[in-house]
PDB file of C-alpha atoms in Angstrom:
ATOM      1  CA  UNK A1174    -224.910 172.692  19.543  1.00  0.00           C
ATOM      2  CA  UNK A1175    -222.793 174.807  21.897  1.00  0.00           C
ATOM      3  CA  UNK A1176    -221.673 173.487  25.225  1.00  0.00           C
ATOM      4  CA  UNK A1177    -220.712 175.519  28.237  1.00  0.00           C
ATOM      5  CA  UNK A1178    -218.207 174.590  30.900  1.00  0.00           C
ATOM      6  CA  UNK A1179    -221.272 173.827  33.025  1.00  0.00           C
ATOM      7  CA  UNK A1180    -221.798 170.698  30.976  1.00  0.00           C
ATOM      8  CA  UNK A1181    -218.431 169.336  32.033  1.00  0.00           C
ATOM      9  CA  UNK A1182    -219.523 169.412  35.671  1.00  0.00           C
ATOM     10  CA  UNK A1183    -220.513 166.023  36.934  1.00  0.00           C
ATOM     11  CA  UNK A1184    -223.766 167.278  38.409  1.00  0.00           C
ATOM     12  CA  UNK A1185    -225.752 170.490  38.382  1.00  0.00           C
ATOM     13  CA  UNK A1186    -228.980 171.578  40.108  1.00  0.00           C
ATOM     14  CA  UNK A1187    -231.192 169.653  37.663  1.00  0.00           C
ATOM     15  CA  UNK A1188    -229.088 166.543  38.063  1.00  0.00           C
ATOM     16  CA  UNK A1189    -229.402 166.770  41.830  1.00  0.00           C
ATOM     17  CA  UNK A1190    -233.206 166.949  41.508  1.00  0.00           C
ATOM     18  CA  UNK A1191    -233.245 163.941  39.169  1.00  0.00           C
ATOM     19  CA  UNK A1192    -230.876 162.036  41.442  1.00  0.00           C
ATOM     20  CA  UNK A1193    -232.999 162.755  44.538  1.00  0.00           C
ATOM     21  CA  UNK A1194    -236.142 161.737  42.712  1.00  0.00           C
ATOM     22  CA  UNK A1195    -234.781 158.449  41.347  1.00  0.00           C
ATOM     23  CA  UNK A1196    -233.053 157.470  44.559  1.00  0.00           C
ATOM     24  CA  UNK A1197    -236.283 157.954  46.448  1.00  0.00           C
ATOM     25  CA  UNK A1198    -238.069 155.330  44.333  1.00  0.00           C
ATOM     26  CA  UNK A1199    -238.672 152.040  46.083  1.00  0.00           C
ATOM     27  CA  UNK A1200    -238.983 148.679  44.333  1.00  0.00           C
ATOM     28  CA  UNK A1201    -242.285 146.808  44.855  1.00  0.00           C
ATOM     29  CA  UNK A1202    -242.200 144.439  47.842  1.00  0.00           C
ATOM     30  CA  UNK A1203    -242.938 141.344  45.745  1.00  0.00           C
ATOM     31  CA  UNK A1204    -240.026 141.933  43.363  1.00  0.00           C
ATOM     32  CA  UNK A1205    -237.415 140.185  45.488  1.00  0.00           C
ATOM     33  CA  UNK A1206    -239.598 137.096  45.872  1.00  0.00           C
ATOM     34  CA  UNK A1207    -240.306 136.938  42.119  1.00  0.00           C
ATOM     35  CA  UNK A1208    -236.655 137.293  41.211  1.00  0.00           C
ATOM     36  CA  UNK A1209    -235.618 134.567  43.630  1.00  0.00           C
ATOM     37  CA  UNK A1210    -238.395 132.265  42.427  1.00  0.00           C
ATOM     38  CA  UNK A1211    -237.222 132.625  38.817  1.00  0.00           C
ATOM     39  CA  UNK A1212    -233.606 132.021  39.825  1.00  0.00           C
ATOM     40  CA  UNK A1213    -234.701 128.943  41.772  1.00  0.00           C
ATOM     41  CA  UNK A1214    -236.508 127.638  38.675  1.00  0.00           C
ATOM     42  CA  UNK A1215    -233.435 128.230  36.518  1.00  0.00           C
ATOM     43  CA  UNK A1216    -231.241 126.390  39.025  1.00  0.00           C
ATOM     44  CA  UNK A1217    -233.689 123.470  39.133  1.00  0.00           C
ATOM     45  CA  UNK A1218    -233.802 123.264  35.345  1.00  0.00           C
ATOM     46  CA  UNK A1219    -229.977 123.258  35.175  1.00  0.00           C
ATOM     47  CA  UNK A1220    -229.856 120.502  37.771  1.00  0.00           C
ATOM     48  CA  UNK A1221    -232.338 118.443  35.758  1.00  0.00           C
ATOM     49  CA  UNK A1222    -230.248 118.975  32.604  1.00  0.00           C
ATOM     50  CA  UNK A1223    -227.088 117.985  34.377  1.00  0.00           C
ATOM     51  CA  UNK A1224    -228.727 114.894  35.775  1.00  0.00           C
ATOM     52  CA  UNK A1225    -230.166 114.007  32.364  1.00  0.00           C
ATOM     53  CA  UNK A1226    -226.725 114.301  30.735  1.00  0.00           C
ATOM     54  CA  UNK A1227    -225.127 112.102  33.422  1.00  0.00           C
ATOM     55  CA  UNK A1228    -228.021 109.661  33.030  1.00  0.00           C
ATOM     56  CA  UNK A1229    -227.668 109.453  29.255  1.00  0.00           C
ATOM     57  CA  UNK A1230    -223.884 109.032  29.467  1.00  0.00           C
ATOM     58  CA  UNK A1231    -224.233 106.350  32.120  1.00  0.00           C
ATOM     59  CA  UNK A1232    -226.905 104.479  30.249  1.00  0.00           C
ATOM     60  CA  UNK A1233    -225.158 104.772  26.868  1.00  0.00           C
ATOM     61  CA  UNK A1234    -221.875 103.526  28.293  1.00  0.00           C
ATOM     62  CA  UNK A1235    -223.835 100.775  30.035  1.00  0.00           C
ATOM     63  CA  UNK A1236    -225.526  99.700  26.783  1.00  0.00           C
ATOM     64  CA  UNK A1237    -222.246  99.672  24.892  1.00  0.00           C
ATOM     65  CA  UNK A1238    -220.552  97.675  27.628  1.00  0.00           C
ATOM     66  CA  UNK A1239    -223.370  95.114  27.672  1.00  0.00           C
ATOM     67  CA  UNK A1240    -223.233  94.697  23.892  1.00  0.00           C
ATOM     68  CA  UNK A1241    -219.420  94.460  23.903  1.00  0.00           C
ATOM     69  CA  UNK A1242    -219.568  91.945  26.694  1.00  0.00           C
ATOM     70  CA  UNK A1243    -222.092  89.911  24.811  1.00  0.00           C
ATOM     71  CA  UNK A1244    -220.199  89.887  21.564  1.00  0.00           C
ATOM     72  CA  UNK A1245    -216.550  89.735  22.639  1.00  0.00           C
ATOM     73  CA  UNK A1246    -214.533  86.641  23.554  1.00  0.00           C
ATOM     74  CA  UNK A1247    -214.464  88.073  27.046  1.00  0.00           C
ATOM     75  CA  UNK A1248    -218.245  87.847  26.955  1.00  0.00           C
ATOM     76  CA  UNK A1249    -217.925  84.143  26.628  1.00  0.00           C
ATOM     77  CA  UNK A1250    -215.840  83.943  29.766  1.00  0.00           C
ATOM     78  CA  UNK A1251    -218.341  86.135  31.586  1.00  0.00           C
ATOM     79  CA  UNK A1252    -221.177  83.941  30.427  1.00  0.00           C
ATOM     80  CA  UNK A1253    -219.334  80.872  31.641  1.00  0.00           C
ATOM     81  CA  UNK A1254    -218.647  82.532  34.991  1.00  0.00           C
ATOM     82  CA  UNK A1255    -222.239  83.631  35.363  1.00  0.00           C
ATOM     83  CA  UNK A1256    -223.350  80.163  34.444  1.00  0.00           C
ATOM     84  CA  UNK A1257    -221.107  78.746  37.162  1.00  0.00           C
ATOM     85  CA  UNK A1258    -222.621  81.105  39.704  1.00  0.00           C
ATOM     86  CA  UNK A1259    -226.062  80.076  38.533  1.00  0.00           C
ATOM     87  CA  UNK A1260    -225.069  76.416  38.783  1.00  0.00           C
ATOM     88  CA  UNK A1261    -223.765  76.801  42.299  1.00  0.00           C
ATOM     89  CA  UNK A1262    -227.115  78.141  43.428  1.00  0.00           C
ATOM     90  CA  UNK A1263    -229.481  76.064  41.344  1.00  0.00           C
ATOM     91  CA  UNK A1264    -227.631  73.036  40.195  1.00  0.00           C
ATOM     92  CA  UNK A1265    -227.026  71.936  36.643  1.00  0.00           C
ATOM     93  CA  UNK A1266    -230.108  69.805  36.451  1.00  0.00           C
ATOM     94  CA  UNK A1267    -232.518  72.703  37.134  1.00  0.00           C
ATOM     95  CA  UNK A1268    -231.615  74.988  34.234  1.00  0.00           C
ATOM     96  CA  UNK A1269    -234.816  76.496  32.880  1.00  0.00           C
ATOM     97  CA  UNK A1270    -233.613  77.036  29.315  1.00  0.00           C
ATOM     98  CA  UNK A1271    -230.462  76.207  27.397  1.00  0.00           C
ATOM     99  CA  UNK A1272    -227.529  78.172  28.920  1.00  0.00           C
ATOM    100  CA  UNK A1273    -226.475  80.347  26.048  1.00  0.00           C
ATOM    101  CA  UNK A1274    -230.001  81.483  25.261  1.00  0.00           C
ATOM    102  CA  UNK A1275    -230.761  82.127  28.879  1.00  0.00           C
ATOM    103  CA  UNK A1276    -227.890  84.490  29.420  1.00  0.00           C
ATOM    104  CA  UNK A1277    -228.434  86.025  26.048  1.00  0.00           C
ATOM    105  CA  UNK A1278    -231.944  86.790  27.259  1.00  0.00           C
ATOM    106  CA  UNK A1279    -230.622  88.413  30.429  1.00  0.00           C
ATOM    107  CA  UNK A1280    -228.192  90.546  28.432  1.00  0.00           C
ATOM    108  CA  UNK A1281    -230.888  91.469  25.936  1.00  0.00           C
ATOM    109  CA  UNK A1282    -233.146  92.474  28.796  1.00  0.00           C
ATOM    110  CA  UNK A1283    -230.374  94.649  30.327  1.00  0.00           C
ATOM    111  CA  UNK A1284    -229.739  96.263  26.968  1.00  0.00           C
ATOM    112  CA  UNK A1285    -233.406  97.003  26.519  1.00  0.00           C
ATOM    113  CA  UNK A1286    -233.569  98.598  29.976  1.00  0.00           C
ATOM    114  CA  UNK A1287    -230.505 100.679  29.126  1.00  0.00           C
ATOM    115  CA  UNK A1288    -231.946 101.831  25.836  1.00  0.00           C
ATOM    116  CA  UNK A1289    -235.265 102.719  27.372  1.00  0.00           C
ATOM    117  CA  UNK A1290    -233.430 104.625  30.115  1.00  0.00           C
ATOM    118  CA  UNK A1291    -231.477 106.526  27.436  1.00  0.00           C
ATOM    119  CA  UNK A1292    -234.692 107.541  25.676  1.00  0.00           C
ATOM    120  CA  UNK A1293    -236.223 108.631  29.026  1.00  0.00           C
ATOM    121  CA  UNK A1294    -233.089 110.643  29.876  1.00  0.00           C
ATOM    122  CA  UNK A1295    -233.072 112.266  26.457  1.00  0.00           C
ATOM    123  CA  UNK A1296    -236.722 113.202  26.826  1.00  0.00           C
ATOM    124  CA  UNK A1297    -236.009 114.843  30.203  1.00  0.00           C
ATOM    125  CA  UNK A1298    -233.061 116.701  28.751  1.00  0.00           C
ATOM    126  CA  UNK A1299    -235.113 118.006  25.834  1.00  0.00           C
ATOM    127  CA  UNK A1300    -237.883 119.116  28.161  1.00  0.00           C
ATOM    128  CA  UNK A1301    -235.374 120.951  30.326  1.00  0.00           C
ATOM    129  CA  UNK A1302    -233.878 122.680  27.290  1.00  0.00           C
ATOM    130  CA  UNK A1303    -237.303 123.591  25.954  1.00  0.00           C
ATOM    131  CA  UNK A1304    -238.416 125.213  29.252  1.00  0.00           C
ATOM    132  CA  UNK A1305    -235.123 127.130  29.336  1.00  0.00           C
ATOM    133  CA  UNK A1306    -235.831 128.527  25.885  1.00  0.00           C
ATOM    134  CA  UNK A1307    -239.391 129.406  26.862  1.00  0.00           C
ATOM    135  CA  UNK A1308    -238.101 131.202  29.943  1.00  0.00           C
TER     136      UNK A1308
ATOM    137  CA  UNK B 797    -219.164 149.184  48.310  1.00  0.00           C
ATOM    138  CA  UNK B 798    -218.666 147.764  51.765  1.00  0.00           C
ATOM    139  CA  UNK B 799    -216.879 144.585  52.773  1.00  0.00           C
ATOM    140  CA  UNK B 800    -220.120 142.803  53.552  1.00  0.00           C
ATOM    141  CA  UNK B 801    -221.308 143.212  49.945  1.00  0.00           C
ATOM    142  CA  UNK B 802    -218.015 141.925  48.584  1.00  0.00           C
ATOM    143  CA  UNK B 803    -218.257 138.931  50.892  1.00  0.00           C
ATOM    144  CA  UNK B 804    -221.842 138.264  49.662  1.00  0.00           C
ATOM    145  CA  UNK B 805    -220.775 138.522  46.012  1.00  0.00           C
ATOM    146  CA  UNK B 806    -217.935 136.044  46.594  1.00  0.00           C
ATOM    147  CA  UNK B 807    -220.349 133.620  48.228  1.00  0.00           C
ATOM    148  CA  UNK B 808    -222.907 134.059  45.448  1.00  0.00           C
ATOM    149  CA  UNK B 809    -220.197 133.375  42.847  1.00  0.00           C
ATOM    150  CA  UNK B 810    -219.621 130.047  44.550  1.00  0.00           C
ATOM    151  CA  UNK B 811    -223.299 129.278  44.027  1.00  0.00           C
ATOM    152  CA  UNK B 812    -224.661 130.386  47.410  1.00  0.00           C
ATOM    153  CA  UNK B 813    -228.375 131.006  46.790  1.00  0.00           C
ATOM    154  CA  UNK B 814    -228.951 132.861  50.080  1.00  0.00           C
ATOM    155  CA  UNK B 815    -226.052 135.221  49.407  1.00  0.00           C
ATOM    156  CA  UNK B 816    -227.548 136.136  46.035  1.00  0.00           C
ATOM    157  CA  UNK B 817    -230.929 136.668  47.712  1.00  0.00           C
ATOM    158  CA  UNK B 818    -229.260 139.228  50.023  1.00  0.00           C
ATOM    159  CA  UNK B 819    -227.658 140.915  47.019  1.00  0.00           C
ATOM    160  CA  UNK B 820    -231.054 141.231  45.327  1.00  0.00           C
ATOM    161  CA  UNK B 821    -232.460 142.743  48.531  1.00  0.00           C
ATOM    162  CA  UNK B 822    -229.592 145.236  48.797  1.00  0.00           C
ATOM    163  CA  UNK B 823    -229.604 146.334  45.169  1.00  0.00           C
ATOM    164  CA  UNK B 824    -233.226 146.047  44.047  1.00  0.00           C
ATOM    165  CA  UNK B 825    -234.132 149.696  44.731  1.00  0.00           C
ATOM    166  CA  UNK B 826    -230.921 150.895  43.038  1.00  0.00           C
ATOM    167  CA  UNK B 827    -231.640 148.847  39.891  1.00  0.00           C
ATOM    168  CA  UNK B 828    -235.392 149.438  39.876  1.00  0.00           C
ATOM    169  CA  UNK B 829    -235.090 153.233  40.205  1.00  0.00           C
ATOM    170  CA  UNK B 830    -232.625 153.421  37.335  1.00  0.00           C
ATOM    171  CA  UNK B 831    -234.777 151.241  35.070  1.00  0.00           C
ATOM    172  CA  UNK B 832    -237.956 153.083  36.065  1.00  0.00           C
ATOM    173  CA  UNK B 833    -236.219 156.344  35.244  1.00  0.00           C
ATOM    174  CA  UNK B 834    -235.496 155.071  31.752  1.00  0.00           C
ATOM    175  CA  UNK B 835    -238.723 153.269  30.973  1.00  0.00           C
ATOM    176  CA  UNK B 836    -241.170 155.402  32.927  1.00  0.00           C
ATOM    177  CA  UNK B 837    -243.468 152.444  33.258  1.00  0.00           C
ATOM    178  CA  UNK B 838    -243.951 150.457  36.457  1.00  0.00           C
ATOM    179  CA  UNK B 839    -244.773 147.076  34.917  1.00  0.00           C
ATOM    180  CA  UNK B 840    -241.904 147.175  32.417  1.00  0.00           C
ATOM    181  CA  UNK B 841    -239.529 148.393  35.115  1.00  0.00           C
ATOM    182  CA  UNK B 842    -240.432 145.399  37.301  1.00  0.00           C
ATOM    183  CA  UNK B 843    -239.941 142.951  34.415  1.00  0.00           C
ATOM    184  CA  UNK B 844    -236.636 144.454  33.358  1.00  0.00           C
ATOM    185  CA  UNK B 845    -235.396 144.501  36.985  1.00  0.00           C
ATOM    186  CA  UNK B 846    -236.161 140.810  37.255  1.00  0.00           C
ATOM    187  CA  UNK B 847    -234.419 140.110  33.965  1.00  0.00           C
ATOM    188  CA  UNK B 848    -231.392 142.124  35.104  1.00  0.00           C
ATOM    189  CA  UNK B 849    -230.957 140.095  38.266  1.00  0.00           C
ATOM    190  CA  UNK B 850    -231.397 136.824  36.362  1.00  0.00           C
ATOM    191  CA  UNK B 851    -228.756 137.881  33.841  1.00  0.00           C
ATOM    192  CA  UNK B 852    -226.470 138.951  36.724  1.00  0.00           C
ATOM    193  CA  UNK B 853    -226.944 135.560  38.405  1.00  0.00           C
ATOM    194  CA  UNK B 854    -226.164 133.702  35.209  1.00  0.00           C
ATOM    195  CA  UNK B 855    -223.015 135.651  34.404  1.00  0.00           C
ATOM    196  CA  UNK B 856    -221.780 136.359  37.945  1.00  0.00           C
ATOM    197  CA  UNK B 857    -218.803 134.076  37.455  1.00  0.00           C
ATOM    198  CA  UNK B 858    -217.633 136.283  34.576  1.00  0.00           C
ATOM    199  CA  UNK B 859    -217.321 139.318  36.924  1.00  0.00           C
ATOM    200  CA  UNK B 860    -213.616 140.040  37.280  1.00  0.00           C
ATOM    201  CA  UNK B 861    -213.584 142.490  40.162  1.00  0.00           C
ATOM    202  CA  UNK B 862    -216.142 142.227  42.950  1.00  0.00           C
ATOM    203  CA  UNK B 863    -215.658 145.900  43.829  1.00  0.00           C
ATOM    204  CA  UNK B 864    -217.029 146.884  40.397  1.00  0.00           C
ATOM    205  CA  UNK B 865    -220.229 144.916  41.012  1.00  0.00           C
ATOM    206  CA  UNK B 866    -222.599 147.901  41.215  1.00  0.00           C
ATOM    207  CA  UNK B 867    -221.287 149.396  37.945  1.00  0.00           C
ATOM    208  CA  UNK B 868    -221.419 145.987  36.273  1.00  0.00           C
ATOM    209  CA  UNK B 869    -224.979 145.444  37.495  1.00  0.00           C
ATOM    210  CA  UNK B 870    -226.142 148.846  36.319  1.00  0.00           C
ATOM    211  CA  UNK B 871    -224.630 148.215  32.885  1.00  0.00           C
ATOM    212  CA  UNK B 872    -226.668 145.044  32.617  1.00  0.00           C
ATOM    213  CA  UNK B 873    -229.749 146.944  33.780  1.00  0.00           C
ATOM    214  CA  UNK B 874    -229.278 149.711  31.218  1.00  0.00           C
ATOM    215  CA  UNK B 875    -228.616 147.333  28.356  1.00  0.00           C
ATOM    216  CA  UNK B 876    -231.684 145.309  29.299  1.00  0.00           C
ATOM    217  CA  UNK B 877    -233.781 148.454  29.513  1.00  0.00           C
ATOM    218  CA  UNK B 878    -232.539 149.627  26.115  1.00  0.00           C
ATOM    219  CA  UNK B 879    -233.421 146.199  24.655  1.00  0.00           C
ATOM    220  CA  UNK B 880    -236.867 146.539  26.187  1.00  0.00           C
ATOM    221  CA  UNK B 881    -237.288 149.959  24.591  1.00  0.00           C
ATOM    222  CA  UNK B 882    -236.191 148.582  21.214  1.00  0.00           C
ATOM    223  CA  UNK B 883    -238.609 145.691  21.535  1.00  0.00           C
ATOM    224  CA  UNK B 884    -241.404 148.075  22.403  1.00  0.00           C
ATOM    225  CA  UNK B 885    -240.620 150.203  19.380  1.00  0.00           C
ATOM    226  CA  UNK B 886    -240.709 147.073  17.247  1.00  0.00           C
ATOM    227  CA  UNK B 887    -243.846 145.688  18.863  1.00  0.00           C
ATOM    228  CA  UNK B 888    -245.774 148.678  20.224  1.00  0.00           C
ATOM    229  CA  UNK B 889    -248.440 147.750  22.754  1.00  0.00           C
ATOM    230  CA  UNK B 890    -251.427 149.639  24.061  1.00  0.00           C
ATOM    231  CA  UNK B 891    -250.459 151.329  27.274  1.00  0.00           C
ATOM    232  CA  UNK B 892    -252.978 151.744  30.031  1.00  0.00           C
ATOM    233  CA  UNK B 893    -253.574 155.282  31.242  1.00  0.00           C
ATOM    234  CA  UNK B 894    -252.888 154.115  34.804  1.00  0.00           C
ATOM    235  CA  UNK B 895    -249.362 153.267  33.704  1.00  0.00           C
ATOM    236  CA  UNK B 896    -248.808 156.818  32.564  1.00  0.00           C
ATOM    237  CA  UNK B 897    -249.880 158.245  35.858  1.00  0.00           C
ATOM    238  CA  UNK B 898    -247.183 158.708  38.418  1.00  0.00           C
ATOM    239  CA  UNK B 899    -246.576 155.645  40.525  1.00  0.00           C
ATOM    240  CA  UNK B 900    -247.432 156.320  44.146  1.00  0.00           C
ATOM    241  CA  UNK B 901    -244.353 155.388  46.092  1.00  0.00           C
ATOM    242  CA  UNK B 902    -243.995 156.164  49.773  1.00  0.00           C
ATOM    243  CA  UNK B 903    -245.572 159.452  50.884  1.00  0.00           C
ATOM    244  CA  UNK B 904    -243.060 162.225  51.292  1.00  0.00           C
ATOM    245  CA  UNK B 905    -243.325 165.999  51.895  1.00  0.00           C
ATOM    246  CA  UNK B 906    -241.450 166.669  48.669  1.00  0.00           C
ATOM    247  CA  UNK B 907    -243.966 164.713  46.595  1.00  0.00           C
ATOM    248  CA  UNK B 908    -244.769 167.727  44.385  1.00  0.00           C
ATOM    249  CA  UNK B 909    -241.110 168.142  43.433  1.00  0.00           C
ATOM    250  CA  UNK B 910    -240.961 164.460  42.611  1.00  0.00           C
ATOM    251  CA  UNK B 911    -244.043 164.606  40.454  1.00  0.00           C
ATOM    252  CA  UNK B 912    -242.546 167.590  38.636  1.00  0.00           C
ATOM    253  CA  UNK B 913    -239.303 165.692  37.987  1.00  0.00           C
ATOM    254  CA  UNK B 914    -241.210 162.618  36.884  1.00  0.00           C
ATOM    255  CA  UNK B 915    -243.324 164.598  34.459  1.00  0.00           C
ATOM    256  CA  UNK B 916    -240.236 166.466  33.193  1.00  0.00           C
ATOM    257  CA  UNK B 917    -238.345 163.213  32.639  1.00  0.00           C
ATOM    258  CA  UNK B 918    -241.339 161.834  30.770  1.00  0.00           C
ATOM    259  CA  UNK B 919    -241.219 164.888  28.492  1.00  0.00           C
ATOM    260  CA  UNK B 920    -237.703 163.975  27.460  1.00  0.00           C
ATOM    261  CA  UNK B 921    -237.044 161.459  24.706  1.00  0.00           C
ATOM    262  CA  UNK B 922    -235.705 158.043  25.737  1.00  0.00           C
ATOM    263  CA  UNK B 923    -232.201 158.790  24.521  1.00  0.00           C
ATOM    264  CA  UNK B 924    -232.039 162.009  26.513  1.00  0.00           C
ATOM    265  CA  UNK B 925    -233.521 160.340  29.588  1.00  0.00           C
ATOM    266  CA  UNK B 926    -230.911 157.611  29.511  1.00  0.00           C
ATOM    267  CA  UNK B 927    -227.934 159.985  29.333  1.00  0.00           C
ATOM    268  CA  UNK B 928    -229.445 162.140  32.079  1.00  0.00           C
ATOM    269  CA  UNK B 929    -229.757 159.163  34.396  1.00  0.00           C
ATOM    270  CA  UNK B 930    -226.302 157.828  33.607  1.00  0.00           C
ATOM    271  CA  UNK B 931    -224.762 161.203  34.189  1.00  0.00           C
ATOM    272  CA  UNK B 932    -226.880 162.459  37.084  1.00  0.00           C
ATOM    273  CA  UNK B 933    -227.542 159.331  39.084  1.00  0.00           C
ATOM    274  CA  UNK B 934    -224.635 157.046  38.293  1.00  0.00           C
ATOM    275  CA  UNK B 935    -222.172 159.896  37.729  1.00  0.00           C
ATOM    276  CA  UNK B 936    -220.579 158.222  34.697  1.00  0.00           C
ATOM    277  CA  UNK B 937    -218.072 160.125  32.611  1.00  0.00           C
ATOM    278  CA  UNK B 938    -218.875 161.027  28.981  1.00  0.00           C
ATOM    279  CA  UNK B 939    -216.504 158.422  27.614  1.00  0.00           C
ATOM    280  CA  UNK B 940    -218.050 155.736  29.818  1.00  0.00           C
ATOM    281  CA  UNK B 941    -221.556 156.655  28.624  1.00  0.00           C
ATOM    282  CA  UNK B 942    -220.242 156.654  25.065  1.00  0.00           C
ATOM    283  CA  UNK B 943    -218.896 153.119  25.425  1.00  0.00           C
ATOM    284  CA  UNK B 944    -221.989 151.884  27.253  1.00  0.00           C
ATOM    285  CA  UNK B 945    -224.432 153.245  24.697  1.00  0.00           C
ATOM    286  CA  UNK B 946    -222.156 152.752  21.727  1.00  0.00           C
ATOM    287  CA  UNK B 947    -222.508 156.322  20.488  1.00  0.00           C
ATOM    288  CA  UNK B 948    -219.833 158.993  19.799  1.00  0.00           C
ATOM    289  CA  UNK B 949    -218.725 161.054  22.779  1.00  0.00           C
ATOM    290  CA  UNK B 950    -219.873 164.260  20.977  1.00  0.00           C
ATOM    291  CA  UNK B 951    -223.395 162.846  20.821  1.00  0.00           C
ATOM    292  CA  UNK B 952    -223.256 162.133  24.548  1.00  0.00           C
ATOM    293  CA  UNK B 953    -222.235 165.727  25.241  1.00  0.00           C
ATOM    294  CA  UNK B 954    -224.959 167.170  23.057  1.00  0.00           C
ATOM    295  CA  UNK B 955    -227.586 164.916  24.587  1.00  0.00           C
ATOM    296  CA  UNK B 956    -226.570 165.811  28.139  1.00  0.00           C
ATOM    297  CA  UNK B 957    -226.528 169.497  27.259  1.00  0.00           C
ATOM    298  CA  UNK B 958    -229.926 169.333  25.583  1.00  0.00           C
ATOM    299  CA  UNK B 959    -231.481 167.181  28.326  1.00  0.00           C
ATOM    300  CA  UNK B 960    -230.334 169.531  31.068  1.00  0.00           C
ATOM    301  CA  UNK B 961    -231.593 172.665  29.384  1.00  0.00           C
ATOM    302  CA  UNK B 962    -234.862 170.972  28.447  1.00  0.00           C
ATOM    303  CA  UNK B 963    -235.355 169.703  32.039  1.00  0.00           C
ATOM    304  CA  UNK B 964    -234.665 173.173  33.353  1.00  0.00           C
ATOM    305  CA  UNK B 965    -237.214 174.646  30.956  1.00  0.00           C
ATOM    306  CA  UNK B 966    -239.914 172.115  31.785  1.00  0.00           C
ATOM    307  CA  UNK B 967    -239.359 172.439  35.520  1.00  0.00           C
ATOM    308  CA  UNK B 968    -239.446 176.203  35.266  1.00  0.00           C
ATOM    309  CA  UNK B 969    -242.745 176.036  33.397  1.00  0.00           C
ATOM    310  CA  UNK B 970    -244.241 173.553  35.835  1.00  0.00           C
ATOM    311  CA  UNK B 971    -243.141 175.363  38.920  1.00  0.00           C
ATOM    312  CA  UNK B 972    -244.210 178.647  37.424  1.00  0.00           C
ATOM    313  CA  UNK B 973    -247.751 177.372  36.881  1.00  0.00           C
ATOM    314  CA  UNK B 974    -248.120 176.204  40.465  1.00  0.00           C
TER     315      UNK B 974
END
């Protein structure tokens, strides 16, 4: 194909017509609203994901700490301290169940709450990721 | 690009939602007209415009120079429009006749000329339409178009040359029949 020097010009008469035509087009009025709504949804999903990650981290660390506390020699000290606190308020004679099992129960309950929280957080995270993929 | 726009872009980069909303308002016609020019379909143009702004929002932090925002945005728009065309070629859908008919934008005395141009652009193939828009509306250089479309510069030249002469022919025919 042969080119003339006219082709090197940035614009010619046809270009001007095309330019005028395209620049006269106006976007539909609802476009701005739709774009901002979608962006808002994306932001919200990202916030949920961020929260879910923090939640999972917090709960996981919490679970590990509880278990470590329960199993380590330091756990024994903690249990003794907690027992003392319990004793101060309730008195030795009013212990509902043997000490070690009682506090073991409390720790087990805390661990269960933490694990359930982790599962809930993970579920939220997965849902957030899924909706992002669908979007 | 004026100082106000640069200020808005800076604010939007810091996560200011309202600033980005203003950017969308300021640039929506610019983006929409370019995409409509390429796709020649109102519904697709709306979808691709939305996608363009979402992509821009998500990668705004990657923008190096705020002054190059409009060029950067139009690059995203064109790439998204090209992807849309490719997807349509892969998955062709039935197009309503109403979509083919010229979209009635605001009434204007030069409406006939606009209809002529719209019809003439529609006569061109997609590849010729894209180079025409990039050259005529965005005033990009051949090498810039070549990089953007990932085609040799010689191909860009030949497409621009062909598109111009074809447009001239079509417009001459249309205006001659009136």
